[in-house]
Amino acid sequence: MSTEETPPSAPTNFIQEIIDADNISGKFGGRVHTRFPPEPNGYLHIGHAKSICLNFGLAKKYGGKCNLRFDDTNPTKEDVEYVDSIQEDVRWLGFHWDGLFYASDYFEQIYKYAEQLIQKGLAYVDSSTLDEIRSQRGTLTVPGQNSRFRDRPVEENLDLFRRMRGGEFPDGAHVVRAKIDMAHPNMNMRDPLLYRIRHAEHHRTGNTWCIYPLYDFTHGYSDSLEGITHSICTLEFENHRPLYDWLIEVLDLYHPQQIEFARLNLTHTMMSKRKLLELVETGTVTGWDDPRMPTIAGIRRRGYTPAAMRAFCEEIGVTKFNSLTEVVVLENAVRADLNKTAPRAMAVLKPLKVVLTNYPDGQVEELEAINNPEDPAAGTRQVPFSKVLYIEQDDFMENPPKQFFRLAPGREVRLRWGYLVTCQAAVKDPVTGEILELHCTYDPDTRGGNAPDGRKVKSTIHWVSAEHAVSAEVRLYDHLFAIESVADIPDGDDWKSHLNPKSLVVVPDAKLERSLSTVEPGHRCQFERLGYFCVDPDSQPGRPVFNRTVTLKDEWAKIQRKQVG
Ligand code: ATP
Ligand code: MG
């Protein structure tokens, strides 16, 4: 494909340059009117978010307008469920459309355009089979052959077309084709199909129609009818542009300008709606909003923020060449946003019980904890401290190597917002040797975490008071695909064999600090030292479920470094 070549020196804001030039020349009278045109045949994904941010963003920047238009020309694959989810997703990303349209709104008008083309001798009814049509198309190097129906008289074409609409013929009996040039070097110009018969119920027009216009035939006319100025689409439509222009020019209609940009591809991320649908239908994921899905619904449930999505789209920019963006760029955008906005809390995923042997039985202290060091306005909260605590199993080692500075026998560490504690003994199961609990002492003079004598401890660990702990299920997500370049999986390959078997790890009984007992689904926070988390709608009263949105650091890079080193 012409689009896979080395990057030309196109500036990243080349679309803005085109608009600026148009505004200077007065091409569209200074207007900017874009549109986002999804087909309602699936849920929107992160790639669509790029197109949404681009189209709505340009309208905003230039004080113009942006429509949401459903390209609903394919009745058998489309559904109102998708129409609804798409609207919800665009709103969630923070955008408001000026006009809400459906290509099906234009079916009558587009039918009339087809009749006009037939009357001008620029379209004909072809009664060949689809196989015949395909076999006559030629190749990139071999010209196609004219259909034996190509020179049908105008009156016969009109009569057949009207009877197609009237429902006289079964699916596949006839098609309408543009009469352009079967030897055209651009295959899209070799008498492309405009209409096909399809006796299928449409989610909006019901059974009004049994013929449906094809995408290429509908799209430009829809743009034209809405007064779109810049019709922005992805690169694979570059060689459809001559047809887009031809269809509008031959009928002398208002002519928007089509501009192509490179679609977003992300490592470890599947962007094909068809394959995402297959993951849903085979139960490989729990639904379109499974937090591992790259859908807007999925990342929303996972805890991604609209601001992070917009910042990400801004950062990657717009280019004319296809490339693969590291998913870590997206994750870093999420981290950057949540770092500023997510309140901190303490949670222990793999609990190890700690008994403070010198702490008074039954005593509870309320310690002051800062909610977000990045945001003083977020204030403070009280965290209960008592004799029995939980810490992470990983924060203790009986025989620590040199680089391990956390808890170990005889070692002192700081409990976040609390006291300095020293490990006196590990209590073990006499049979299995498993560590059951730690016996530690605390230094009552170190409340807040500092020793009056100025002695230093190397490490601060998080903890939760056992008697105040909230039990929760925590779902740890990782990339859905283990393979980096999902788009490169050859067709026909068993693409599902590249799924990451560890994309979900469930922690059934994590221990959370008291302040998390009342959080609502959608609440986002940072579990200190562990990552950013978001409350899932599966939560029950008194039994929250948390999704890990993203780790604090790029764990994947760490794993790869380890494998290399
Ligand atoms: P389909 O295979 O169903 O056509 P699609 O991803 O092209 O899938 P559309 O509903 O046609 O889905 O897409 C709506 C808009 O979003 C189009 O303008 C399309 O170019 C754009 N878009 C789709 N995928 C991406 C992507 N990965 N990056 C940027 N834009 C995208
Ligand atoms: Mg498409």
Coordinates of C-alpha atoms and ligand atoms in Angstrom, one line a residue:
M1 CA 0.0 0.0 0.0
S2 CA 1.2 3.5 -0.8
T3 CA 0.6 4.5 2.8
E4 CA 3.2 2.2 4.4
E5 CA 6.2 4.1 3.0
T6 CA 8.7 6.0 5.0
P7 CA 7.3 9.2 6.6
P8 CA 7.2 12.1 4.3
S9 CA 8.1 15.5 5.8
A10 CA 4.5 16.4 6.3
P11 CA 4.0 18.5 9.3
T12 CA 1.9 16.9 12.1
N13 CA -0.7 19.6 11.9
F14 CA -1.1 19.3 8.1
I15 CA -4.9 19.4 8.4
Q16 CA -4.8 22.7 10.2
E17 CA -2.6 24.0 7.4
I18 CA -5.1 23.0 4.8
I19 CA -7.9 24.7 6.8
D20 CA -5.8 27.8 7.3
A21 CA -5.1 28.0 3.6
D22 CA -8.8 27.5 2.8
N23 CA -9.8 30.2 5.2
I24 CA -7.3 32.6 3.5
S25 CA -8.5 31.7 0.0
G26 CA -12.2 31.9 1.2
K27 CA -12.8 28.4 -0.3
F28 CA -15.6 27.7 2.2
G29 CA -16.3 31.3 3.2
G30 CA -14.3 30.9 6.3
R31 CA -16.5 28.1 7.6
V32 CA -15.2 25.0 9.3
H33 CA -17.8 22.1 9.5
T34 CA -16.5 18.6 10.2
R35 CA -18.3 15.4 11.1
F36 CA -17.6 12.1 12.9
P37 CA -19.3 9.3 10.8
P38 CA -19.3 6.0 12.6
E39 CA -21.1 2.9 11.3
P40 CA -23.3 1.7 14.1
N41 CA -22.1 -1.9 13.8
G42 CA -20.1 -2.1 17.0
Y43 CA -18.8 -0.1 20.0
L44 CA -16.3 2.7 19.5
H45 CA -12.7 2.1 20.3
I46 CA -9.6 4.1 21.1
G47 CA -9.0 4.6 17.4
H48 CA -12.3 6.2 17.0
A49 CA -11.5 8.5 19.9
K50 CA -8.6 9.8 17.8
S51 CA -11.1 10.7 15.0
I52 CA -13.6 12.2 17.5
C53 CA -10.9 14.4 19.1
L54 CA -9.7 15.4 15.7
N55 CA -13.0 16.3 14.2
F56 CA -14.6 17.9 17.3
G57 CA -11.3 19.5 18.2
L58 CA -10.9 21.2 14.8
A59 CA -14.5 22.6 15.0
K60 CA -13.8 23.9 18.4
K61 CA -10.4 25.5 17.5
Y62 CA -11.9 27.3 14.5
G63 CA -15.2 28.2 16.0
G64 CA -16.9 25.9 13.6
K65 CA -19.3 22.9 13.8
C66 CA -19.1 19.2 14.0
N67 CA -21.9 16.7 13.3
L68 CA -22.3 13.2 14.5
R69 CA -23.5 11.1 11.6
F70 CA -24.4 7.5 11.7
D71 CA -23.3 5.8 8.4
D72 CA -26.1 3.3 8.6
T73 CA -26.2 1.9 5.1
N74 CA -25.7 -1.7 6.0
P75 CA -29.0 -2.9 7.6
T76 CA -27.9 -6.4 8.5
K77 CA -24.9 -5.4 10.7
E78 CA -26.3 -2.4 12.5
D79 CA -28.2 -2.0 15.7
V80 CA -29.7 0.7 18.0
E81 CA -27.6 -0.7 20.8
Y82 CA -24.6 0.6 18.9
V83 CA -26.3 3.9 18.1
D84 CA -26.9 4.5 21.8
S85 CA -23.5 3.5 22.9
I86 CA -21.8 5.7 20.3
Q87 CA -23.7 8.8 21.5
E88 CA -22.8 8.0 25.1
D89 CA -19.1 7.5 24.3
V90 CA -18.8 10.8 22.3
R91 CA -20.5 12.7 25.2
W92 CA -18.2 10.9 27.7
L93 CA -15.2 12.1 25.7
G94 CA -16.5 15.6 26.4
F95 CA -17.9 16.6 23.0
H96 CA -21.2 17.9 21.9
W97 CA -22.4 17.5 18.3
D98 CA -24.1 20.4 16.4
G99 CA -26.2 18.1 14.2
L100 CA -27.2 14.5 14.8
F101 CA -27.8 12.8 11.5
Y102 CA -28.2 9.4 9.9
A103 CA -27.2 8.5 6.4
S104 CA -30.6 6.8 6.3
D105 CA -32.1 10.2 6.6
Y106 CA -30.9 10.8 3.0
F107 CA -32.0 7.5 1.4
E108 CA -34.8 9.3 -0.6
Q109 CA -32.4 12.0 -1.7
I110 CA -29.7 9.5 -2.6
Y111 CA -32.2 7.5 -4.6
K112 CA -33.0 10.6 -6.6
Y113 CA -29.3 11.2 -7.2
A114 CA -29.0 7.7 -8.6
E115 CA -31.9 8.3 -10.9
Q116 CA -30.2 11.5 -12.1
L117 CA -27.0 9.6 -12.8
I118 CA -29.0 7.1 -14.8
Q119 CA -30.7 9.8 -16.7
K120 CA -27.4 11.4 -17.5
G121 CA -26.1 8.1 -18.8
L122 CA -23.7 7.9 -15.9
A123 CA -25.1 4.8 -14.2
Y124 CA -26.7 1.6 -15.3
V125 CA -28.4 -1.5 -13.9
D126 CA -26.2 -4.5 -14.2
S127 CA -27.9 -7.9 -14.1
S128 CA -24.6 -9.9 -13.9
T129 CA -24.0 -12.0 -10.9
L130 CA -21.5 -10.7 -8.3
D131 CA -19.1 -13.3 -9.4
E132 CA -19.2 -12.2 -13.0
I133 CA -18.8 -8.6 -11.9
R134 CA -15.8 -9.6 -9.8
S135 CA -14.2 -11.6 -12.6
Q136 CA -14.5 -8.6 -15.0
R137 CA -12.9 -6.1 -12.7
G138 CA -9.3 -6.8 -13.9
T139 CA -6.3 -6.2 -11.7
L140 CA -3.9 -3.4 -11.0
T141 CA -2.1 -4.2 -14.2
V142 CA -4.9 -5.7 -16.3
P143 CA -7.8 -3.5 -17.3
G144 CA -11.3 -4.7 -16.5
Q145 CA -14.0 -5.7 -19.1
N146 CA -17.2 -3.9 -19.8
S147 CA -20.3 -5.7 -18.5
R148 CA -22.7 -6.9 -21.2
F149 CA -25.4 -4.7 -19.5
R150 CA -23.3 -1.5 -19.6
D151 CA -25.0 -0.1 -22.7
R152 CA -28.6 -0.6 -21.5
P153 CA -30.8 2.3 -22.7
V154 CA -31.6 4.9 -20.1
E155 CA -35.3 4.1 -20.1
E156 CA -34.7 0.4 -19.4
N157 CA -32.2 1.3 -16.6
L158 CA -34.8 3.6 -15.0
D159 CA -37.6 1.1 -15.3
L160 CA -35.4 -1.7 -13.7
F161 CA -34.2 0.6 -11.0
R162 CA -37.7 1.7 -10.0
R163 CA -38.8 -2.0 -10.0
M164 CA -35.8 -2.8 -7.8
R165 CA -37.0 -0.3 -5.3
G166 CA -40.6 -1.6 -5.7
G167 CA -39.4 -5.0 -4.4
E168 CA -39.9 -7.0 -7.6
F169 CA -36.5 -8.7 -7.5
P170 CA -34.7 -11.0 -5.1
D171 CA -31.4 -10.1 -3.5
G172 CA -28.6 -10.2 -6.0
A173 CA -30.7 -10.1 -9.1
H174 CA -29.4 -6.6 -10.1
V175 CA -27.1 -3.9 -8.9
V176 CA -26.7 -0.3 -10.0
R177 CA -23.2 0.8 -11.1
A178 CA -21.6 4.0 -12.0
K179 CA -20.5 4.2 -15.7
I180 CA -17.0 5.5 -15.4
D181 CA -14.1 3.6 -17.0
M182 CA -13.4 -0.2 -16.8
A183 CA -9.8 0.5 -17.7
H184 CA -9.2 3.2 -15.1
P185 CA -5.9 2.8 -13.3
N186 CA -7.8 3.3 -10.0
M187 CA -9.8 0.2 -9.4
N188 CA -12.4 2.2 -7.5
M189 CA -13.3 4.0 -10.7
R190 CA -14.1 0.8 -12.6
D191 CA -17.8 1.1 -12.7
P192 CA -18.2 0.9 -8.8
L193 CA -21.4 -0.5 -7.3
L194 CA -23.9 2.1 -6.1
Y195 CA -26.9 0.1 -5.0
R196 CA -27.7 -3.4 -4.1
I197 CA -30.9 -5.3 -3.4
R198 CA -31.2 -6.4 0.2
H199 CA -34.5 -7.5 1.6
A200 CA -33.6 -6.7 5.2
E201 CA -35.1 -4.7 7.9
H202 CA -33.2 -1.5 8.8
H203 CA -33.0 -0.4 12.4
R204 CA -34.4 3.0 11.5
T205 CA -36.2 2.8 8.2
G206 CA -37.8 -0.6 8.9
N207 CA -39.0 -2.2 5.7
T208 CA -39.3 1.0 3.7
W209 CA -36.4 0.0 1.5
C210 CA -35.3 -3.2 -0.1
I211 CA -32.4 -1.5 -1.9
Y212 CA -29.5 0.1 -0.1
P213 CA -26.9 2.5 -1.4
L214 CA -23.2 1.5 -0.9
Y215 CA -21.0 3.3 1.5
D216 CA -18.9 5.2 -1.1
F217 CA -22.1 6.3 -2.9
T218 CA -23.7 7.6 0.3
H219 CA -20.8 9.1 2.1
G220 CA -19.9 12.1 -0.1
Y221 CA -23.5 13.0 -0.7
S222 CA -24.2 13.0 3.0
D223 CA -21.2 15.3 3.5
S224 CA -22.5 17.5 0.7
L225 CA -26.0 17.7 2.0
E226 CA -24.8 18.7 5.5
G227 CA -22.5 21.4 4.2
I228 CA -19.4 19.7 5.5
T229 CA -16.3 21.6 4.6
H230 CA -13.5 19.2 5.5
S231 CA -14.4 15.5 5.4
I232 CA -11.7 13.8 7.4
C233 CA -11.2 10.1 7.0
T234 CA -8.4 7.5 7.4
L235 CA -5.8 6.8 4.8
E236 CA -7.3 3.7 3.2
F237 CA -9.9 6.1 1.7
E238 CA -7.2 8.0 -0.2
N239 CA -7.8 6.1 -3.4
H240 CA -11.6 6.4 -2.9
R241 CA -11.2 10.2 -3.2
P242 CA -11.4 10.3 -7.0
L243 CA -14.8 8.6 -6.8
Y244 CA -15.9 10.9 -3.9
D245 CA -15.1 13.9 -6.1
W246 CA -16.5 12.4 -9.3
L247 CA -19.9 11.6 -7.8
I248 CA -20.3 15.1 -6.5
E249 CA -18.9 16.8 -9.6
V250 CA -21.1 15.1 -12.2
L251 CA -24.2 16.2 -10.4
D252 CA -22.8 19.7 -9.8
L253 CA -23.4 19.6 -6.0
Y254 CA -21.7 21.5 -3.1
H255 CA -18.3 19.9 -2.8
P256 CA -16.6 19.2 0.6
Q257 CA -12.9 18.4 0.6
Q258 CA -11.9 14.9 1.7
I259 CA -8.7 14.8 3.7
E260 CA -7.0 11.6 4.8
F261 CA -4.9 10.9 7.9
A262 CA -3.2 7.9 9.4
R263 CA -5.4 5.7 11.7
L264 CA -4.2 5.0 15.2
N265 CA -2.6 1.6 15.8
L266 CA -1.5 0.7 19.3
T267 CA 0.8 -2.0 20.5
H268 CA -1.0 -5.0 22.2
T269 CA -4.3 -3.5 21.1
M270 CA -6.9 -4.9 18.7
M271 CA -8.7 -2.2 16.7
S272 CA -10.8 -4.3 14.4
K273 CA -14.5 -3.9 15.2
R274 CA -15.2 -7.3 13.6
K275 CA -12.7 -9.1 15.8
L276 CA -13.8 -7.2 18.9
L277 CA -17.3 -8.4 18.1
E278 CA -16.0 -11.9 17.9
L279 CA -14.4 -11.6 21.3
V280 CA -17.7 -10.5 22.8
E281 CA -19.8 -13.2 21.0
T282 CA -17.5 -16.0 21.9
G283 CA -17.4 -15.0 25.6
T284 CA -13.7 -14.4 25.5
V285 CA -14.3 -11.2 27.3
T286 CA -17.4 -10.4 29.5
G287 CA -18.8 -7.9 27.0
W288 CA -18.1 -4.7 25.0
D289 CA -17.3 -3.0 28.3
D290 CA -14.9 -5.6 29.7
P291 CA -12.2 -3.4 31.2
R292 CA -9.6 -5.2 29.0
M293 CA -11.4 -4.1 25.8
P294 CA -10.0 -1.2 23.9
T295 CA -13.5 0.2 23.5
I296 CA -14.4 3.5 25.0
A297 CA -16.9 1.6 27.2
G298 CA -14.1 -0.7 28.3
I299 CA -11.6 1.9 29.2
R300 CA -14.2 4.0 30.9
R301 CA -15.1 1.0 33.2
R302 CA -11.4 0.4 33.7
G303 CA -11.0 4.0 35.0
Y304 CA -9.5 5.9 32.1
T305 CA -10.5 9.6 32.1
P306 CA -11.8 11.6 29.2
A307 CA -9.1 14.3 29.9
A308 CA -6.4 11.6 29.6
M309 CA -7.9 10.4 26.3
R310 CA -8.0 13.9 24.9
A311 CA -4.4 14.6 26.1
F312 CA -3.3 11.4 24.4
C313 CA -4.9 12.2 21.1
E314 CA -3.3 15.7 21.3
E315 CA 0.1 14.2 22.0
I316 CA 0.2 11.7 19.2
G317 CA -0.9 14.3 16.7
V318 CA -2.1 13.7 13.1
T319 CA 0.1 12.4 10.3
K320 CA -0.1 11.1 6.8
F321 CA 1.8 7.9 7.4
N322 CA 0.7 4.7 9.3
S323 CA 2.7 3.8 12.3
L324 CA 2.4 1.8 15.5
T325 CA 2.1 3.8 18.7
E326 CA 3.3 2.2 22.0
V327 CA 0.4 1.6 24.3
V328 CA 2.6 3.0 27.1
V329 CA 2.1 6.5 25.6
L330 CA -1.6 6.1 26.3
E331 CA -1.0 4.6 29.8
N332 CA 1.4 7.5 30.6
A333 CA -1.4 10.0 29.7
V334 CA -3.7 8.2 32.1
R335 CA -1.0 8.2 34.8
A336 CA -0.3 11.9 34.3
D337 CA -4.0 12.8 34.7
L338 CA -4.8 10.5 37.6
N339 CA -1.6 11.6 39.4
K340 CA -3.2 15.1 39.6
T341 CA -6.8 14.1 40.3
A342 CA -6.9 10.7 42.0
P343 CA -7.1 10.7 45.8
R344 CA -4.6 8.3 47.5
A345 CA -5.6 5.5 49.7
M346 CA -4.0 2.4 51.3
A347 CA -4.9 -1.1 50.2
V348 CA -3.1 -4.4 50.7
L349 CA -3.5 -7.0 48.0
K350 CA -1.6 -9.9 49.5
P351 CA -2.2 -9.4 53.3
L352 CA 0.4 -10.5 55.9
K353 CA -0.8 -9.9 59.5
V354 CA 1.4 -7.8 61.7
V355 CA 0.9 -7.7 65.5
L356 CA 2.4 -4.7 67.3
T357 CA 3.2 -6.5 70.5
N358 CA 3.8 -3.3 72.6
Y359 CA 0.8 -1.4 71.3
P360 CA -2.1 -1.1 73.9
D361 CA -4.9 -3.7 73.4
G362 CA -8.1 -2.0 72.1
Q363 CA -6.5 1.4 71.4
V364 CA -7.3 3.1 68.1
E365 CA -5.6 6.2 66.9
E366 CA -6.8 8.4 64.0
L367 CA -3.8 9.4 61.9
E368 CA -3.9 12.3 59.5
A369 CA -3.2 11.3 55.9
I370 CA -2.8 13.7 52.9
N371 CA -5.3 12.8 50.2
N372 CA -3.3 14.0 47.2
P373 CA 0.2 15.4 47.5
E374 CA -0.2 16.8 44.0
D375 CA -3.4 18.7 45.0
P376 CA -3.4 20.5 48.3
A377 CA -7.1 21.3 47.8
A378 CA -7.9 17.6 48.1
G379 CA -7.3 18.0 51.9
T380 CA -6.6 15.2 54.4
R381 CA -8.4 12.2 55.9
Q382 CA -8.3 10.2 59.1
V383 CA -6.8 6.7 58.9
P384 CA -7.4 4.3 61.9
F385 CA -4.3 2.7 63.4
S386 CA -4.5 -0.2 65.9
K387 CA -2.6 -3.2 67.3
V388 CA -3.2 -5.6 64.4
L389 CA -2.4 -4.5 60.9
Y390 CA -2.0 -5.9 57.4
I391 CA 1.0 -5.3 55.2
E392 CA 1.9 -6.7 51.8
Q393 CA 3.5 -10.1 51.9
D394 CA 6.0 -8.8 49.4
D395 CA 7.1 -6.1 51.9
F396 CA 8.7 -8.7 54.2
M397 CA 11.6 -11.1 53.6
E398 CA 13.0 -13.4 56.1
N399 CA 16.4 -13.5 54.4
P400 CA 16.6 -10.3 52.4
P401 CA 19.1 -9.8 49.7
K402 CA 21.3 -6.7 49.7
Q403 CA 18.9 -4.5 47.7
F404 CA 15.9 -5.2 49.8
F405 CA 15.2 -2.4 52.3
R406 CA 11.8 -3.2 53.5
L407 CA 10.8 -5.3 56.5
A408 CA 13.0 -8.1 57.7
P409 CA 13.8 -9.6 61.1
G410 CA 15.5 -6.9 63.2
R411 CA 14.8 -4.2 60.5
E412 CA 13.0 -1.0 61.1
V413 CA 10.6 0.6 58.5
R414 CA 8.2 3.5 58.4
L415 CA 4.4 2.8 58.2
R416 CA 3.0 5.4 55.9
W417 CA 1.4 8.3 57.9
G418 CA 2.1 6.2 61.1
Y419 CA 5.0 5.0 63.2
L420 CA 8.4 3.4 62.8
V421 CA 8.1 -0.3 63.5
T422 CA 10.8 -3.0 64.0
C423 CA 10.3 -6.7 63.1
Q424 CA 11.0 -8.9 66.1
A425 CA 9.9 -12.3 64.8
A426 CA 8.1 -14.2 62.1
V427 CA 5.6 -16.7 63.4
K428 CA 5.5 -19.8 61.2
D429 CA 3.3 -22.8 60.7
P430 CA 5.3 -25.6 62.4
V431 CA 4.5 -28.0 59.6
T432 CA 4.6 -26.1 56.4
G433 CA 7.0 -23.3 57.4
E434 CA 4.6 -20.8 56.0
I435 CA 4.8 -17.4 57.7
L436 CA 1.6 -16.8 59.5
E437 CA 2.2 -13.4 61.1
L438 CA 4.9 -11.0 62.1
H439 CA 5.5 -9.7 65.6
C440 CA 6.8 -6.2 65.6
T441 CA 7.3 -3.4 68.1
Y442 CA 6.4 0.2 67.4
D443 CA 8.2 3.3 68.6
P444 CA 5.6 5.5 70.3
D445 CA 7.8 8.6 69.8
T446 CA 7.6 8.4 66.0
R447 CA 4.0 9.2 65.3
G448 CA 3.8 10.8 61.8
G449 CA 6.9 8.9 60.7
N450 CA 9.9 10.7 62.1
A451 CA 12.2 9.7 64.9
P452 CA 13.1 12.5 67.4
D453 CA 16.7 11.3 67.5
G454 CA 16.9 11.8 63.7
R455 CA 17.6 8.1 62.9
K456 CA 16.8 7.2 59.3
V457 CA 14.8 4.3 57.9
K458 CA 15.3 3.4 54.3
S459 CA 11.7 2.4 53.5
T460 CA 8.1 3.4 53.9
I461 CA 5.4 0.8 53.4
H462 CA 1.6 0.9 53.3
W463 CA -0.6 -0.9 55.7
V464 CA -4.3 -1.3 56.8
S465 CA -5.7 -1.7 60.3
A466 CA -7.1 -5.2 60.4
E467 CA -10.2 -4.4 62.5
H468 CA -11.2 -1.5 60.3
A469 CA -10.3 -3.1 56.9
V470 CA -12.8 -3.3 54.1
S471 CA -12.6 -6.6 52.2
A472 CA -12.7 -6.2 48.4
E473 CA -12.2 -8.0 45.2
V474 CA -9.5 -6.4 43.1
R475 CA -9.2 -7.2 39.4
L476 CA -5.7 -6.7 38.0
Y477 CA -5.7 -6.2 34.2
D478 CA -2.9 -6.4 31.7
H479 CA -2.8 -6.2 27.9
L480 CA -5.4 -8.3 26.3
F481 CA -2.9 -9.4 23.6
A482 CA 0.5 -10.6 24.5
I483 CA 1.8 -9.9 20.9
E484 CA 2.9 -6.3 20.2
S485 CA 1.7 -5.8 16.7
V486 CA -1.8 -7.2 16.7
A487 CA -2.5 -5.7 13.2
D488 CA 0.3 -7.8 11.8
I489 CA -1.3 -11.2 12.6
P490 CA -1.8 -12.8 9.2
D491 CA -5.4 -13.3 8.0
G492 CA -6.5 -16.8 8.6
D493 CA -4.1 -17.2 11.5
D494 CA -5.6 -18.3 14.8
W495 CA -5.5 -14.7 16.1
K496 CA -7.0 -15.6 19.4
S497 CA -3.9 -17.7 20.2
H498 CA -2.1 -14.4 20.8
L499 CA -4.4 -13.4 23.7
N500 CA -2.6 -12.8 26.9
P501 CA -3.6 -15.6 29.3
K502 CA -2.8 -13.3 32.3
S503 CA -4.8 -10.4 31.1
L504 CA -6.9 -10.7 34.2
V505 CA -5.8 -11.8 37.7
V506 CA -8.4 -11.6 40.4
V507 CA -7.4 -10.8 44.0
P508 CA -10.4 -12.2 45.9
D509 CA -9.8 -10.7 49.3
A510 CA -7.8 -7.5 49.4
K511 CA -7.9 -5.3 52.5
L512 CA -8.6 -1.7 52.0
E513 CA -8.5 1.3 54.4
R514 CA -11.8 2.3 56.0
S515 CA -12.3 5.4 53.8
L516 CA -13.0 3.1 50.9
S517 CA -16.1 1.5 52.5
T518 CA -18.5 3.9 50.9
V519 CA -17.2 4.5 47.4
E520 CA -19.5 4.5 44.4
P521 CA -18.9 2.7 41.1
G522 CA -16.7 5.0 38.9
H523 CA -14.8 6.3 41.8
R524 CA -11.1 6.5 41.0
C525 CA -8.2 6.5 43.4
Q526 CA -4.5 5.6 43.8
F527 CA -3.7 2.6 46.0
E528 CA -0.4 3.9 47.3
R529 CA 2.6 2.1 45.7
L530 CA 0.3 -0.2 43.7
G531 CA -1.4 1.8 40.9
Y532 CA -4.6 3.6 40.0
F533 CA -7.9 1.8 40.6
C534 CA -11.5 2.4 39.8
V535 CA -14.7 1.0 41.5
D536 CA -16.5 -1.4 39.2
P537 CA -20.3 -1.6 38.8
D538 CA -20.1 -5.2 40.0
S539 CA -19.6 -3.9 43.5
Q540 CA -22.1 -4.9 46.2
P541 CA -22.8 -2.9 49.4
G542 CA -20.0 -3.6 51.8
R543 CA -18.1 -5.5 49.2
P544 CA -16.5 -3.2 46.6
V545 CA -14.9 -4.5 43.4
F546 CA -11.9 -2.5 42.1
N547 CA -10.4 -2.5 38.6
R548 CA -6.8 -1.7 38.2
T549 CA -6.7 1.1 35.7
V550 CA -3.0 1.2 35.3
T551 CA 0.1 0.5 37.4
L552 CA 2.1 3.3 38.7
K553 CA 5.0 2.5 36.4
D554 CA 5.4 0.8 33.1
E555 CA 5.6 -2.8 34.4
W556 CA 5.8 -4.3 30.9
A557 CA 9.0 -2.4 30.1
K558 CA 10.5 -3.7 33.3
I559 CA 9.6 -7.3 32.4
Q560 CA 11.2 -6.8 29.0
R561 CA 14.3 -5.3 30.4
K562 CA 14.6 -8.3 32.7
Q563 CA 14.2 -10.7 29.8
V564 CA 16.9 -8.9 27.8
G565 CA 19.3 -8.5 30.8
Ligands
ATP1 P1 -15.4 -0.7 9.9 O1 -14.4 -1.8 9.6 O2 -16.6 -1.2 10.6 O3 -15.6 0.3 8.8 P2 -14.1 1.5 11.2 O4 -13.2 1.3 12.3 O5 -13.7 2.1 9.9 O6 -14.6 0.0 11.0 P3 -16.2 3.4 11.3 O7 -17.5 3.3 12.1 O8 -16.4 3.4 9.8 O9 -15.4 2.2 11.7 O10 -15.3 4.6 11.8 C1 -15.8 5.9 12.0 C2 -14.7 6.8 11.9 O11 -13.6 6.6 12.7 C3 -14.2 6.8 10.5 O12 -14.0 8.1 10.0 C4 -12.9 6.1 10.6 O13 -12.0 6.6 9.6 C5 -12.4 6.5 12.0 N1 -11.6 5.5 12.6 C6 -11.8 4.2 12.7 N2 -10.7 3.5 13.2 C7 -9.8 4.5 13.4 C8 -8.5 4.4 13.9 N3 -7.9 3.3 14.3 N4 -7.8 5.6 14.0 C9 -8.3 6.7 13.6 N5 -9.6 6.8 13.1 C10 -10.3 5.7 13.0
MG2 MG -15.3 2.3 8.2

